[in-house]
């Protein structure tokens, strides 16, 4: 307004941090688990039953039922599981994931956490009930898990004893 000599400047809206869920899967096929791949986004893995060795960029992380693990965009990934092993995973991306990883100290060295057995029924039931009509709501539930991370990681901030990481190498000579 020229009469009042007001100056107006509009600041572009900052894009909010996003957390996008790409897929939610229950993996029970041992042959499929063993197939290597390069992760195209981040991955949250919850072991439902059995024992499994996950390999991220050539480093082994052993896990069992109730362990929650994280894989990172760009890493090579495969799993060697015992018969009867099952795990569920959620692939996700977005700037919010990096913020959550930093806030809770989740990284390539500290990626496996024990005592998340309580999440197994929630994840399994939600996956079982998901349909085309409500899959977005199921995924939304898992974005809310990020809100709960603070409580969980205060209680379980030490990596599991069974998650010793080993560098895969050829025979030493």
Coordinates of C-alpha atoms in Angstrom, one line a residue:
X1 CA 0.0 0.0 0.0
X2 CA 1.7 3.2 -1.2
X3 CA -0.3 5.5 1.3
X4 CA 1.0 3.7 4.4
X5 CA 4.4 2.9 3.0
X6 CA 4.1 -0.7 4.2
X7 CA 6.7 -3.1 2.8
X8 CA 5.6 -6.7 2.3
X9 CA 8.0 -9.5 1.6
X10 CA 6.8 -13.1 1.3
X11 CA 9.2 -15.9 2.4
X12 CA 8.7 -19.1 0.4
X13 CA 7.3 -21.8 2.6
X14 CA 9.9 -24.2 3.8
X15 CA 9.2 -27.8 2.6
X16 CA 8.4 -29.8 5.7
X17 CA 10.6 -32.8 6.5
X18 CA 9.2 -35.8 4.9
X19 CA 9.2 -39.5 5.8
X20 CA 8.0 -41.5 2.8
X21 CA 7.2 -45.2 3.2
X22 CA 7.9 -47.1 0.0
X23 CA 6.9 -50.7 1.0
X24 CA 6.1 -52.9 3.9
X25 CA 7.0 -56.6 3.6
X26 CA 7.0 -59.8 5.6
X27 CA 9.9 -61.9 4.2
X28 CA 9.8 -65.7 4.9
X29 CA 11.5 -67.1 1.7
X30 CA 15.1 -68.0 2.6
X31 CA 16.1 -68.0 -1.1
X32 CA 14.7 -64.5 -1.6
X33 CA 16.5 -63.3 1.6
X34 CA 19.9 -64.6 0.2
X35 CA 19.6 -62.6 -3.0
X36 CA 21.9 -59.6 -2.8
X37 CA 20.7 -56.1 -3.7
X38 CA 21.7 -52.5 -3.3
X39 CA 19.3 -50.6 -1.1
X40 CA 17.6 -47.8 -3.0
X41 CA 16.3 -46.3 0.3
X42 CA 16.6 -46.8 4.1
X43 CA 15.2 -50.0 5.7
X44 CA 13.9 -50.8 9.1
X45 CA 13.9 -54.5 9.8
X46 CA 12.2 -56.3 12.6
X47 CA 13.1 -60.0 13.1
X48 CA 9.8 -61.9 13.7
X49 CA 11.2 -65.3 14.4
X50 CA 14.4 -67.3 14.1
X51 CA 18.0 -66.3 13.6
X52 CA 19.5 -64.5 10.7
X53 CA 22.8 -63.0 9.6
X54 CA 22.3 -59.7 7.7
X55 CA 25.2 -58.5 5.5
X56 CA 25.4 -54.7 4.9
X57 CA 28.3 -53.6 2.6
X58 CA 30.2 -56.8 3.4
X59 CA 29.8 -56.6 7.2
X60 CA 27.8 -59.2 9.1
X61 CA 25.3 -58.4 11.8
X62 CA 23.7 -61.4 13.6
X63 CA 20.1 -60.9 14.7
X64 CA 17.3 -62.9 16.3
X65 CA 13.6 -62.5 17.0
X66 CA 12.8 -59.1 18.5
X67 CA 15.9 -57.3 17.1
X68 CA 15.2 -54.1 15.2
X69 CA 17.9 -53.2 12.6
X70 CA 18.4 -50.4 10.1
X71 CA 19.9 -50.5 6.6
X72 CA 20.9 -47.4 4.8
X73 CA 20.3 -46.1 1.3
X74 CA 23.1 -47.2 -1.1
X75 CA 24.4 -50.2 1.0
X76 CA 24.6 -53.7 -0.4
X77 CA 22.3 -56.0 1.5
X78 CA 21.6 -59.7 1.8
X79 CA 20.5 -62.1 4.5
X80 CA 21.5 -65.7 5.5
X81 CA 18.7 -67.1 7.6
X82 CA 18.0 -70.4 9.4
X83 CA 14.9 -72.4 8.4
X84 CA 11.7 -70.9 9.7
X85 CA 13.2 -67.4 10.0
X86 CA 10.9 -64.5 9.2
X87 CA 11.4 -60.8 9.3
X88 CA 9.4 -57.7 8.4
X89 CA 10.8 -54.6 6.8
X90 CA 9.7 -51.2 5.9
X91 CA 11.6 -49.3 3.1
X92 CA 11.5 -45.5 3.7
X93 CA 13.2 -42.3 2.5
X94 CA 13.0 -38.6 2.9
X95 CA 14.7 -35.9 4.9
X96 CA 13.0 -36.8 8.1
X97 CA 14.7 -40.2 8.1
X98 CA 18.2 -38.5 8.3
X99 CA 17.0 -36.4 11.2
X100 CA 15.7 -39.4 13.1
X101 CA 18.9 -41.3 12.5
X102 CA 21.0 -38.4 13.8
X103 CA 18.7 -37.8 16.8
X104 CA 18.8 -41.4 18.0
X105 CA 22.4 -42.2 17.1
X106 CA 21.4 -44.8 14.5
X107 CA 24.3 -45.4 12.1
X108 CA 26.3 -48.0 10.3
X109 CA 28.1 -48.9 13.5
X110 CA 25.1 -48.8 15.8
X111 CA 22.3 -50.4 13.7
X112 CA 20.9 -53.4 15.7
X113 CA 18.8 -53.1 18.8
X114 CA 17.3 -55.8 21.0
X115 CA 14.1 -56.1 23.0
X116 CA 11.6 -54.9 20.4
X117 CA 9.5 -58.1 20.7
X118 CA 6.5 -55.9 21.6
X119 CA 6.5 -54.4 18.1
X120 CA 6.1 -57.8 16.4
X121 CA 2.3 -58.2 16.9
X122 CA 1.7 -54.6 15.9
X123 CA 3.7 -54.8 12.7
X124 CA 2.4 -58.2 11.8
X125 CA -1.3 -57.4 12.5
X126 CA -1.0 -54.1 10.6
X127 CA 0.6 -55.8 7.6
X128 CA -2.1 -58.5 7.6
X129 CA -4.9 -56.0 7.7
X130 CA -3.5 -53.7 5.1
X131 CA -5.5 -53.4 1.9
X132 CA -5.5 -51.0 -1.1
X133 CA -8.0 -48.8 0.7
X134 CA -6.0 -48.4 4.0
X135 CA -2.4 -49.1 3.1
X136 CA -1.6 -45.4 3.4
X137 CA -3.0 -45.4 7.0
X138 CA -0.9 -48.5 7.9
X139 CA 2.2 -46.7 6.6
X140 CA 1.2 -43.6 8.6
X141 CA 1.2 -45.7 11.8
X142 CA 4.9 -46.4 11.1
X143 CA 5.7 -42.7 10.7
X144 CA 4.3 -42.3 14.2
X145 CA 6.8 -44.9 15.4
X146 CA 9.4 -42.2 14.9
X147 CA 7.7 -40.2 17.7
X148 CA 8.1 -43.3 19.9
X149 CA 11.8 -43.8 19.0
X150 CA 13.0 -41.4 21.7
X151 CA 11.5 -43.5 24.5
X152 CA 12.7 -46.8 23.0
X153 CA 16.2 -45.7 22.4
X154 CA 16.6 -44.2 25.8
X155 CA 15.7 -47.6 27.2
X156 CA 17.6 -49.7 24.7
X157 CA 20.5 -47.5 23.6
X158 CA 23.1 -50.3 23.7
X159 CA 23.5 -52.5 20.6
X160 CA 22.7 -56.2 21.2
X161 CA 25.4 -58.6 22.3
X162 CA 24.6 -60.8 19.4
X163 CA 25.1 -58.0 16.9
X164 CA 28.8 -58.2 16.7
X165 CA 29.9 -57.0 13.3
X166 CA 32.4 -59.0 11.3
X167 CA 34.1 -57.9 8.1
X168 CA 33.6 -60.5 5.5
X169 CA 36.9 -61.3 3.9
X170 CA 38.6 -63.9 1.8
X171 CA 40.8 -66.4 3.5
X172 CA 43.8 -64.7 5.1
X173 CA 47.1 -65.8 3.9

